Amino acid sequence: MSRASRKSSSSKPASSYSAANDAFILSICTSNVSFRFVKNEFFKKFVRILDPNYKLISPDAIRRKLIENVGDYKRKIKVELRDMIKCFVSLDGWDGKNENSSIYAVYLYFLDSNFERKKILLGLRQLEKKGTANNIGDLTLEMLKEYDVDISKVIGGLTDAGSNIKSFLEKNDLFHVHCLAHSLALILKNASEMPSIARVLTKVNRLASHLSRSKSDRTTFRERSIALKLEGRIPLPFCVTRWGGCCLLAKSYLAHYQSISSLSNFQCYLLDASEKKTLENFVEYTNPYIESIAQAETDSSFASSLLVQYASLHHFISAQDQRNHLVHCLSIETLERYTKYLENDVCLFATYADPRYAYMTNVLNTLKWEAVEEMVELYCESFRAPSCQPATTPPPPKKMKLAESNFLRFVEAQTESVNSGSTKKEIVEYESLIQSARPPIQSCPLNFWLTHSTRFPKLSILASHFLSIPLSSAQVERLFSRCGELMSSSRRNRLKSITVNDMLLNAALGQMSLQEKKEDEDSSVSESGDDSEEESDSSADDSNGQTAPPSDSNGQAGSTVTIIDATN
């Protein structure tokens, strides 16, 4: 190497090497590469060729950096959580290849004093024991404790229908909300298993599997669809965990049916007239459910629209011909789950606290808004003071005589009666305001409460408790999609549990930061069907991949996400 080139290399700032180390550590966390890969002689030679002045980080230094990143993240989050009053958790688990090993992820949702929604990742944690309610509870409480969050601040959890997680919430007297996307996916799954539907979907899956396996046929198929100006994703398999994947595949099959019929070697994947009609009906009747799932997966969704989503689906499917077996199945399933949600206090509180939907007709089915008002009044009367700020603890009262104690109890009872009247007054004024000037459906409900919190002090506390909750646990599913490979690798079996946990959190933070930067750069770019990478469809969408629900890049005002970049 010449003297000039050596001088150029040696003059490189130390910060660039630090950034390189951070990026290299994240590549280790998000792959199956061992820490000891840095000892590989050919890799060391490769690095020396690129920059002879760069010194590879050692395996021990990698571990120390992981611990340092986790410590920095926790300290920053603790500061942000210091003034949190109440929160909701989103909790879900992912089973790895090992029978008694799984990953659990916990997100925290709350509203700050300015009615901005905060979403904070507490971490991904390996559970080496069986996923019982007690073990999940111990793991969750341990994670909350690490961030100085007392369980008394947790109102409830947003999860799937897992009995173990529900049992943990019930044991701790916490509310449970079933993820809307998962709930609707179960309806679609049951509908897809009807014999007449299942037979047709078997043929559709046969085509998708063939396209996934054969690169040449996939290229031919894609080129024909482009020539025919057919838009949308070609029929490739979805991950089995993708919500409503069977309906999405059926939709893409029909969208590219002309390509199937025009290619001689695809004739065996065609449907007869009766089968095609069955599939068209399936797509037609399930499309509103797919639309609701897509809305639930967005980061800007609110659980306050859950009942409204089900009300709209119930209205849609009830208007169809009930003699159709598919319609009848969807009607029964929809009404059953809709009714369960109407019995969920969180759903009722959240809907009432959202000025876009409160007092809206046909949302509560047979339930009356007067009944919800009674529940709201009882909940609001549990507040000690009409303020979200924690009151200072007064000195202990002096010991009183019995007569004085009876007198004070009488006065206190009358004061509580006045307070009850004030809550009723807020409810009456709230209804009057909503009925006369309801905010637009596209608006953010948090803006309403930021403006009217002083006018409705107790109802604003209700809103601060229940308007932080999203519609689904899609964010957790995305993390499993990006970090699941770490737990699937047999190379990680010898790592200590604490090291695995540090790697999982670093991987999650790195991937989330990378995703945010990518969304900022490509926010105006939609899927264009670029064919430069022939493997792109199969690697991203086949059944072996960990396809995640799509992220939302168009968050509403009043909703923010806290992500600490572990690379900085």
Coordinates of C-alpha atoms in Angstrom, one line a residue:
M1 CA 0.0 0.0 0.0
S2 CA 1.3 3.4 -0.9
R3 CA 2.2 6.1 1.8
A4 CA -0.7 8.2 0.5
S5 CA -3.3 5.5 0.9
R6 CA -1.9 4.6 4.4
K7 CA -2.2 8.2 5.4
S8 CA -5.8 8.3 4.1
S9 CA -6.7 5.2 6.0
S10 CA -5.1 6.4 9.2
S11 CA -6.9 9.7 9.0
K12 CA -10.3 8.1 9.1
P13 CA -12.2 9.4 12.2
A14 CA -12.8 7.0 15.1
S15 CA -16.5 7.6 14.9
S16 CA -16.7 5.8 11.6
Y17 CA -15.1 2.7 13.2
S18 CA -17.5 2.9 16.1
A19 CA -20.4 3.0 13.6
A20 CA -19.0 0.1 11.8
N21 CA -18.7 -1.9 15.1
D22 CA -22.3 -1.1 15.9
A23 CA -23.5 -2.2 12.5
F24 CA -21.4 -5.4 12.7
I25 CA -22.9 -6.2 16.1
L26 CA -26.4 -5.8 14.8
S27 CA -25.6 -8.1 11.9
I28 CA -24.5 -10.7 14.4
C29 CA -27.8 -10.2 16.5
T30 CA -30.0 -10.6 13.4
S31 CA -28.3 -13.6 11.8
N32 CA -27.1 -17.1 12.6
V33 CA -23.5 -16.0 12.7
S34 CA -21.5 -16.9 15.8
F35 CA -19.6 -14.3 17.9
R36 CA -16.5 -16.2 17.1
F37 CA -16.8 -15.5 13.4
V38 CA -14.6 -12.5 14.1
K39 CA -11.8 -15.1 14.6
N40 CA -12.2 -16.6 11.1
E41 CA -8.9 -16.0 9.3
F42 CA -10.5 -15.4 5.9
F43 CA -12.9 -12.9 7.4
K44 CA -10.0 -11.1 9.1
K45 CA -8.1 -11.0 5.9
F46 CA -11.2 -9.6 4.1
V47 CA -11.4 -6.8 6.7
R48 CA -7.7 -6.0 6.4
I49 CA -8.0 -5.7 2.7
L50 CA -10.8 -3.2 3.1
D51 CA -9.1 -1.2 5.8
P52 CA -5.8 -2.3 7.4
N53 CA -6.3 0.2 10.3
Y54 CA -9.7 -1.2 11.3
K55 CA -9.4 -3.5 14.3
L56 CA -12.0 -6.2 14.6
I57 CA -14.1 -6.2 17.7
S58 CA -13.6 -9.3 20.0
P59 CA -16.3 -11.7 21.1
D60 CA -16.1 -10.4 24.7
A61 CA -16.3 -6.8 23.4
I62 CA -19.4 -7.7 21.4
R63 CA -21.1 -9.0 24.6
R64 CA -20.0 -5.9 26.5
K65 CA -21.5 -3.7 23.8
L66 CA -24.8 -5.6 23.8
I67 CA -25.0 -5.1 27.6
E68 CA -24.1 -1.4 27.2
N69 CA -26.9 -0.8 24.5
V70 CA -29.5 -2.5 26.7
G71 CA -28.4 -0.4 29.7
D72 CA -28.6 2.8 27.7
Y73 CA -32.0 2.0 26.4
K74 CA -33.4 1.1 29.8
R75 CA -32.2 4.3 31.4
K76 CA -33.8 6.4 28.7
I77 CA -37.1 4.5 28.9
K78 CA -37.2 4.8 32.7
V79 CA -37.0 8.5 32.4
E80 CA -39.9 8.5 30.0
L81 CA -42.0 6.2 32.1
R82 CA -41.4 8.2 35.3
D83 CA -44.6 10.3 34.9
M84 CA -46.8 7.5 33.4
I85 CA -50.1 7.2 35.3
K86 CA -51.8 4.1 33.7
C87 CA -50.8 1.9 30.8
F88 CA -51.9 -1.1 28.7
V89 CA -49.5 -3.9 27.7
S90 CA -49.4 -5.8 24.4
L91 CA -48.1 -9.3 25.1
D92 CA -47.6 -12.3 22.8
G93 CA -45.4 -15.4 22.5
W94 CA -43.6 -17.1 19.7
D95 CA -42.6 -20.8 19.9
G96 CA -39.2 -21.8 18.6
K97 CA -38.0 -25.2 17.4
N98 CA -37.2 -26.2 21.0
E99 CA -40.3 -27.6 22.8
N100 CA -39.6 -25.8 26.1
S101 CA -38.2 -22.6 24.6
S102 CA -40.1 -19.6 23.4
I103 CA -39.9 -15.8 23.0
Y104 CA -42.3 -13.3 24.7
A105 CA -42.5 -9.7 23.7
V106 CA -44.0 -6.9 25.7
Y107 CA -45.0 -3.4 24.5
L108 CA -46.3 -0.7 26.7
Y109 CA -49.0 1.8 25.6
F110 CA -50.0 5.0 27.4
L111 CA -50.9 8.6 27.0
D112 CA -48.7 11.4 28.4
S113 CA -49.9 14.6 29.9
N114 CA -50.3 16.1 26.4
F115 CA -52.5 13.3 25.2
E116 CA -49.8 11.9 22.9
R117 CA -49.8 8.2 22.6
K118 CA -46.6 6.4 23.5
K119 CA -45.6 3.0 22.4
I120 CA -42.6 1.5 24.1
L121 CA -40.9 -1.8 23.7
L122 CA -40.0 -3.3 27.0
G123 CA -38.2 -6.2 25.3
L124 CA -38.1 -9.6 23.9
R125 CA -37.4 -12.3 26.5
Q126 CA -36.6 -16.0 26.2
L127 CA -38.8 -18.2 28.3
E128 CA -36.9 -21.4 28.9
K129 CA -39.8 -23.0 30.9
K130 CA -43.2 -24.0 29.6
G131 CA -45.5 -21.2 28.7
T132 CA -47.9 -21.6 31.7
A133 CA -49.8 -18.7 33.1
N134 CA -47.5 -18.5 36.2
N135 CA -44.3 -18.6 34.1
I136 CA -45.6 -15.9 31.7
G137 CA -46.7 -13.8 34.7
D138 CA -43.3 -14.1 36.3
L139 CA -41.6 -13.1 33.1
T140 CA -43.9 -10.1 32.5
L141 CA -43.6 -8.9 36.1
E142 CA -39.8 -9.2 35.9
M143 CA -39.7 -7.1 32.7
L144 CA -42.0 -4.4 34.2
K145 CA -39.8 -4.3 37.3
E146 CA -36.7 -3.7 35.2
Y147 CA -38.3 -0.5 34.0
D148 CA -39.6 0.5 37.5
V149 CA -43.2 -0.1 36.4
D150 CA -45.5 -1.3 39.1
I151 CA -48.2 -3.8 38.2
S152 CA -50.8 -1.4 39.7
K153 CA -50.2 1.0 36.8
V154 CA -51.2 -1.7 34.3
I155 CA -54.9 -1.7 33.4
G156 CA -54.9 -4.7 31.1
G157 CA -53.5 -6.4 28.1
L158 CA -54.0 -6.7 24.4
T159 CA -53.3 -10.3 23.2
D160 CA -54.5 -13.1 21.0
A161 CA -56.8 -15.7 22.4
G162 CA -54.1 -17.7 24.2
S163 CA -55.5 -19.2 27.3
N164 CA -52.2 -19.0 29.2
I165 CA -51.9 -15.2 28.7
K166 CA -55.5 -14.6 29.5
S167 CA -55.2 -16.6 32.6
F168 CA -52.2 -14.5 33.7
L169 CA -54.3 -11.3 33.2
E170 CA -57.3 -12.7 35.1
K171 CA -55.1 -13.8 38.0
N172 CA -53.8 -10.3 38.3
D173 CA -57.4 -8.8 38.0
L174 CA -56.4 -7.1 34.7
F175 CA -58.6 -6.4 31.7
H176 CA -58.1 -8.5 28.6
V177 CA -58.8 -7.3 25.0
H178 CA -58.7 -9.9 22.2
C179 CA -56.7 -8.5 19.2
L180 CA -59.2 -7.5 16.5
A181 CA -57.0 -8.8 13.6
H182 CA -56.7 -12.2 15.2
S183 CA -60.4 -12.4 16.1
L184 CA -61.3 -11.7 12.4
A185 CA -58.7 -14.1 11.2
L186 CA -60.3 -16.9 13.2
I187 CA -63.7 -16.1 11.5
L188 CA -62.1 -16.3 8.1
K189 CA -60.2 -19.5 9.0
N190 CA -63.5 -21.2 10.0
A191 CA -65.1 -20.1 6.8
S192 CA -62.2 -21.3 4.7
E193 CA -62.6 -24.8 6.3
M194 CA -66.1 -25.3 5.0
P195 CA -65.9 -28.3 2.6
S196 CA -67.0 -26.5 -0.5
I197 CA -64.5 -23.7 0.1
A198 CA -61.6 -25.9 1.2
R199 CA -61.8 -28.0 -2.0
V200 CA -61.4 -24.8 -4.1
L201 CA -58.7 -23.4 -1.9
T202 CA -56.7 -26.6 -2.2
K203 CA -56.4 -26.0 -6.0
V204 CA -55.5 -22.4 -5.4
N205 CA -52.7 -23.4 -3.0
R206 CA -51.5 -26.0 -5.5
L207 CA -50.8 -23.2 -7.9
A208 CA -49.2 -21.0 -5.3
S209 CA -46.9 -23.8 -4.2
H210 CA -45.8 -24.4 -7.8
L211 CA -45.0 -20.8 -8.4
S212 CA -43.0 -20.7 -5.2
R213 CA -40.9 -23.7 -6.2
S214 CA -40.4 -22.9 -9.9
K215 CA -38.4 -19.8 -10.6
S216 CA -38.7 -20.1 -14.3
D217 CA -42.5 -20.6 -14.2
R218 CA -42.8 -17.7 -11.7
T219 CA -40.9 -15.5 -14.1
T220 CA -43.1 -16.5 -17.1
F221 CA -46.2 -16.0 -15.0
R222 CA -45.2 -12.6 -13.9
E223 CA -44.2 -11.5 -17.4
R224 CA -47.6 -12.6 -18.7
S225 CA -49.4 -10.7 -16.0
I226 CA -47.4 -7.6 -16.9
A227 CA -48.2 -8.0 -20.6
L228 CA -51.9 -8.3 -19.7
K229 CA -51.7 -5.3 -17.4
L230 CA -52.9 -7.3 -14.4
E231 CA -52.1 -5.5 -11.2
G232 CA -51.4 -6.8 -7.7
R233 CA -49.3 -9.5 -6.1
I234 CA -49.1 -12.8 -8.1
P235 CA -50.6 -15.8 -6.2
L236 CA -47.7 -16.9 -4.0
P237 CA -48.1 -18.6 -0.6
F238 CA -48.5 -16.5 2.5
C239 CA -47.0 -17.3 5.9
V240 CA -49.4 -19.6 7.8
T241 CA -49.5 -17.0 10.6
R242 CA -50.6 -14.2 8.2
W243 CA -54.0 -13.0 9.3
G244 CA -56.5 -13.7 6.6
G245 CA -53.8 -15.2 4.3
C246 CA -56.2 -17.6 2.6
C247 CA -58.5 -14.8 1.5
L248 CA -55.6 -12.7 0.3
L249 CA -54.3 -15.7 -1.8
A250 CA -57.8 -16.3 -3.2
K251 CA -58.0 -12.6 -4.2
S252 CA -54.6 -12.6 -6.0
Y253 CA -55.5 -15.9 -7.7
L254 CA -58.7 -14.3 -9.2
A255 CA -56.8 -11.1 -10.1
H256 CA -54.4 -13.1 -12.2
Y257 CA -56.9 -15.7 -13.5
Q258 CA -56.4 -14.4 -17.1
S259 CA -52.7 -15.2 -16.9
I260 CA -53.5 -18.8 -15.7
S261 CA -55.9 -19.4 -18.5
S262 CA -53.5 -18.0 -21.2
L263 CA -50.5 -20.1 -20.3
S264 CA -50.6 -23.7 -21.7
N265 CA -48.6 -25.3 -18.8
F266 CA -50.9 -23.7 -16.2
Q267 CA -54.2 -25.2 -17.5
C268 CA -54.2 -27.8 -14.7
Y269 CA -54.6 -25.0 -12.2
L270 CA -57.8 -23.7 -13.7
L271 CA -61.2 -24.0 -11.9
D272 CA -64.4 -25.0 -13.5
A273 CA -67.3 -22.6 -13.7
S274 CA -68.8 -23.7 -10.4
E275 CA -65.5 -23.6 -8.5
K276 CA -64.7 -20.2 -9.9
K277 CA -68.1 -18.9 -8.7
T278 CA -67.5 -20.3 -5.3
L279 CA -64.1 -18.6 -5.0
E280 CA -65.6 -15.3 -6.3
N281 CA -68.3 -15.5 -3.6
F282 CA -65.7 -16.3 -1.0
V283 CA -63.6 -13.2 -1.9
E284 CA -66.6 -11.0 -2.2
Y285 CA -68.0 -11.9 1.3
T286 CA -64.7 -11.9 3.1
N287 CA -63.2 -8.7 1.5
P288 CA -64.8 -6.4 4.2
Y289 CA -63.1 -8.6 6.9
I290 CA -59.8 -8.3 5.1
E291 CA -60.2 -4.5 5.0
S292 CA -60.9 -4.4 8.7
I293 CA -57.8 -6.6 9.4
A294 CA -55.7 -4.2 7.3
Q295 CA -57.0 -1.2 9.3
A296 CA -56.4 -3.0 12.6
E297 CA -52.7 -3.7 11.6
T298 CA -51.9 0.0 11.3
D299 CA -50.0 1.8 14.1
S300 CA -52.5 4.6 14.1
S301 CA -55.5 2.4 15.0
F302 CA -57.5 2.8 18.2
A303 CA -59.3 0.1 20.1
S304 CA -62.2 2.5 20.4
S305 CA -63.2 1.5 16.8
L306 CA -63.3 -2.2 17.6
L307 CA -67.0 -2.3 18.3
V308 CA -67.7 0.0 15.3
Q309 CA -65.7 -2.4 13.0
Y310 CA -67.8 -5.4 14.2
A311 CA -71.0 -3.4 13.9
S312 CA -70.2 -2.6 10.3
L313 CA -69.3 -6.2 9.5
H314 CA -72.5 -7.5 11.2
H315 CA -74.5 -5.0 9.2
F316 CA -72.8 -6.1 6.0
I317 CA -73.1 -9.8 6.4
S318 CA -76.7 -9.6 7.7
A319 CA -77.8 -7.9 4.5
Q320 CA -76.6 -10.8 2.4
D321 CA -78.6 -13.9 1.4
Q322 CA -78.6 -16.0 4.6
R323 CA -79.5 -19.1 2.5
N324 CA -75.9 -19.1 1.3
H325 CA -73.9 -21.5 3.5
L326 CA -70.8 -19.2 3.6
V327 CA -72.9 -16.2 4.5
H328 CA -74.7 -18.1 7.2
C329 CA -71.3 -19.3 8.6
L330 CA -69.9 -15.7 8.6
S331 CA -73.1 -14.3 10.1
I332 CA -73.0 -16.7 13.1
E333 CA -69.3 -16.3 13.7
T334 CA -69.5 -12.5 13.5
L335 CA -72.5 -12.1 15.8
E336 CA -70.9 -14.4 18.4
R337 CA -67.7 -12.5 18.6
Y338 CA -69.4 -9.2 18.3
T339 CA -71.5 -10.1 21.3
K340 CA -68.5 -11.1 23.3
Y341 CA -66.8 -7.7 22.6
L342 CA -70.0 -6.0 23.8
E343 CA -69.5 -7.7 27.1
N344 CA -66.0 -6.3 27.4
D345 CA -65.7 -3.3 29.6
V346 CA -62.5 -2.0 27.9
C347 CA -64.2 -2.0 24.5
L348 CA -67.2 -0.1 25.9
F349 CA -65.1 2.5 27.8
A350 CA -62.8 3.1 24.8
T351 CA -65.8 3.5 22.4
Y352 CA -67.4 5.9 24.8
A353 CA -64.2 7.9 25.3
D354 CA -63.8 8.3 21.5
P355 CA -65.9 11.4 20.5
R356 CA -66.1 10.0 16.9
Y357 CA -68.2 7.0 18.0
A358 CA -69.8 7.8 21.3
Y359 CA -73.6 7.8 21.2
M360 CA -73.5 6.6 17.6
T361 CA -76.6 4.5 16.7
N362 CA -76.3 0.8 15.8
V363 CA -72.9 0.4 17.3
L364 CA -73.9 -1.4 20.5
N365 CA -76.4 -3.7 18.9
T366 CA -79.1 -4.3 21.6
L367 CA -77.1 -2.6 24.3
K368 CA -78.1 1.0 25.3
W369 CA -75.8 3.9 25.8
E370 CA -77.5 4.6 29.1
A371 CA -76.0 1.3 30.4
V372 CA -72.6 2.4 29.3
E373 CA -73.1 5.7 31.0
E374 CA -73.7 3.9 34.3
M375 CA -70.5 2.0 33.9
V376 CA -68.6 5.1 33.0
E377 CA -70.0 6.9 36.1
L378 CA -68.9 4.1 38.4
Y379 CA -65.5 4.0 36.9
C380 CA -65.0 7.8 37.1
E381 CA -66.2 7.8 40.7
S382 CA -63.3 5.6 41.6
F383 CA -61.0 8.6 40.9
R384 CA -59.9 10.4 44.0
A385 CA -59.4 13.7 42.3
P386 CA -60.4 15.1 38.9
S387 CA -56.8 15.3 37.7
C388 CA -54.4 13.1 35.9
Q389 CA -51.6 14.3 38.1
P390 CA -50.7 12.2 41.2
A391 CA -51.8 14.0 44.3
T392 CA -49.3 14.5 47.1
T393 CA -49.9 12.3 50.2
P394 CA -51.4 14.3 53.0
P395 CA -50.2 13.8 56.6
P396 CA -52.1 11.2 58.6
P397 CA -55.3 12.6 60.2
K398 CA -55.4 12.9 64.0
K399 CA -57.3 10.3 65.9
M400 CA -61.0 11.4 66.3
K401 CA -63.8 10.5 68.7
L402 CA -66.6 8.3 67.5
A403 CA -69.1 11.1 67.3
E404 CA -66.7 13.2 65.2
S405 CA -66.0 10.2 63.0
N406 CA -69.7 9.6 62.4
F407 CA -70.1 13.3 61.6
L408 CA -67.2 13.3 59.1
R409 CA -68.5 10.2 57.5
F410 CA -71.8 11.9 57.0
V411 CA -70.2 14.9 55.4
E412 CA -68.0 12.8 53.3
A413 CA -71.0 10.9 52.0
Q414 CA -72.7 14.1 51.0
T415 CA -69.5 15.3 49.3
E416 CA -69.3 12.0 47.3
S417 CA -73.0 12.7 46.3
V418 CA -71.9 16.1 44.9
N419 CA -69.0 14.5 43.1
S420 CA -71.3 11.9 41.6
G421 CA -73.5 14.8 40.4
S422 CA -70.5 16.4 38.8
T423 CA -69.7 13.2 36.9
K424 CA -73.3 13.0 35.7
K425 CA -73.1 16.6 34.6
E426 CA -70.0 15.9 32.6
I427 CA -71.7 13.0 30.9
V428 CA -74.7 15.1 30.0
E429 CA -72.6 17.9 28.6
Y430 CA -70.4 15.4 26.7
E431 CA -73.4 13.9 25.0
S432 CA -74.7 17.3 24.1
L433 CA -71.4 18.4 22.6
I434 CA -71.0 15.1 20.6
Q435 CA -74.5 15.2 19.2
S436 CA -74.1 18.8 18.1
A437 CA -70.6 18.7 16.8
R438 CA -69.1 15.3 16.4
P439 CA -65.5 15.2 15.2
P440 CA -64.8 13.8 11.7
I441 CA -64.1 10.1 11.5
Q442 CA -60.7 10.9 10.0
S443 CA -59.7 13.0 13.0
C444 CA -57.6 11.9 16.0
P445 CA -59.7 11.5 19.2
L446 CA -56.7 12.6 21.3
N447 CA -56.9 16.1 19.9
F448 CA -60.4 16.4 21.2
W449 CA -59.3 15.5 24.7
L450 CA -56.3 17.8 24.6
T451 CA -58.7 20.6 23.9
H452 CA -61.5 19.6 26.3
S453 CA -59.7 18.0 29.2
T454 CA -60.4 20.9 31.6
R455 CA -64.1 21.0 30.6
F456 CA -64.4 17.2 31.3
P457 CA -61.8 16.4 33.9
K458 CA -63.1 13.0 34.9
L459 CA -64.0 11.8 31.5
S460 CA -60.6 12.9 30.2
I461 CA -59.0 10.5 32.7
L462 CA -61.2 7.8 31.3
A463 CA -59.9 8.7 27.9
S464 CA -56.3 8.8 29.0
H465 CA -56.7 5.2 30.4
F466 CA -58.4 3.6 27.3
L467 CA -57.4 5.6 24.2
S468 CA -53.8 4.4 24.3
I469 CA -54.8 0.9 23.2
P470 CA -54.4 -0.1 19.5
L471 CA -56.7 -2.5 17.6
S472 CA -54.2 -5.3 17.3
S473 CA -50.9 -6.8 18.5
A474 CA -49.5 -6.5 14.9
Q475 CA -46.4 -4.7 16.3
V476 CA -45.4 -7.8 18.3
E477 CA -46.0 -10.0 15.3
R478 CA -43.6 -7.9 13.3
L479 CA -40.9 -8.3 15.9
F480 CA -41.3 -12.1 15.8
S481 CA -41.0 -11.9 12.0
R482 CA -37.7 -10.0 12.2
C483 CA -36.1 -11.7 15.2
G484 CA -37.5 -15.2 15.0
E485 CA -34.5 -16.5 13.1
L486 CA -32.3 -15.9 16.1
M487 CA -34.3 -18.4 18.2
S488 CA -34.7 -20.9 15.3
S489 CA -30.9 -21.4 15.0
S490 CA -29.3 -24.4 16.7
R491 CA -26.1 -22.3 16.9
R492 CA -27.6 -20.3 19.7
N493 CA -28.3 -23.2 22.0
R494 CA -25.0 -22.8 23.9
L495 CA -25.6 -19.1 24.6
K496 CA -26.5 -18.0 28.1
S497 CA -30.1 -16.9 28.6
I498 CA -29.1 -13.3 29.5
T499 CA -27.0 -13.0 26.4
V500 CA -29.9 -14.2 24.2
N501 CA -32.2 -11.7 25.9
D502 CA -29.6 -8.9 25.2
M503 CA -29.3 -10.0 21.6
L504 CA -33.1 -10.1 21.1
L505 CA -33.5 -6.6 22.4
N506 CA -30.6 -5.2 20.4
A507 CA -32.0 -7.0 17.3
A508 CA -35.5 -5.6 17.8
L509 CA -34.2 -2.0 18.4
G510 CA -31.9 -2.2 15.4
Q511 CA -34.6 -3.6 13.1
M512 CA -37.2 -1.1 14.3
S513 CA -34.7 1.8 13.7
L514 CA -33.9 0.4 10.3
Q515 CA -37.5 0.1 9.4
E516 CA -38.3 3.7 10.4
K517 CA -35.4 5.0 8.4
K518 CA -36.5 3.0 5.4
E519 CA -40.1 4.3 5.7
D520 CA -38.8 7.9 5.9
E521 CA -36.8 7.3 2.7
D522 CA -39.4 5.4 0.8
S523 CA -42.6 6.9 2.2
S524 CA -43.7 8.0 -1.3
V525 CA -42.8 4.7 -3.0
S526 CA -45.3 2.0 -3.3
E527 CA -44.9 -1.6 -4.5
S528 CA -44.0 -1.4 -8.2
G529 CA -43.4 -5.0 -9.0
D530 CA -39.8 -4.6 -9.9
D531 CA -38.5 -7.7 -11.6
S532 CA -34.8 -7.1 -11.0
E533 CA -34.7 -9.6 -8.3
E534 CA -36.4 -12.8 -9.4
E535 CA -36.4 -14.3 -5.9
S536 CA -38.0 -11.3 -4.2
D537 CA -41.6 -12.6 -4.3
S538 CA -40.7 -16.1 -3.1
S539 CA -38.3 -15.0 -0.4
A540 CA -40.7 -12.4 1.0
D541 CA -44.0 -14.2 0.7
D542 CA -43.5 -17.9 0.6
S543 CA -44.8 -20.1 3.4
N544 CA -41.3 -20.6 4.8
G545 CA -40.8 -16.9 5.4
Q546 CA -41.8 -15.0 8.5
T547 CA -44.1 -12.5 6.7
A548 CA -45.2 -9.8 9.1
P549 CA -48.3 -7.6 9.0
P550 CA -47.6 -4.5 7.0
S551 CA -46.5 -1.4 9.0
D552 CA -48.3 1.8 8.8
S553 CA -46.4 4.9 7.8
N554 CA -49.2 7.3 8.0
G555 CA -49.8 7.7 11.7
Q556 CA -52.4 10.1 12.9
A557 CA -51.7 13.3 14.8
G558 CA -51.3 12.7 18.6
S559 CA -49.6 9.3 18.2
T560 CA -45.9 8.9 18.7
V561 CA -43.6 5.9 18.9
T562 CA -40.6 5.7 21.2
I563 CA -37.7 3.9 19.6
I564 CA -34.2 4.2 20.8
D565 CA -31.6 3.5 18.1
A566 CA -29.3 0.9 19.6
T567 CA -26.7 1.7 17.0
N568 CA -26.2 5.3 18.3

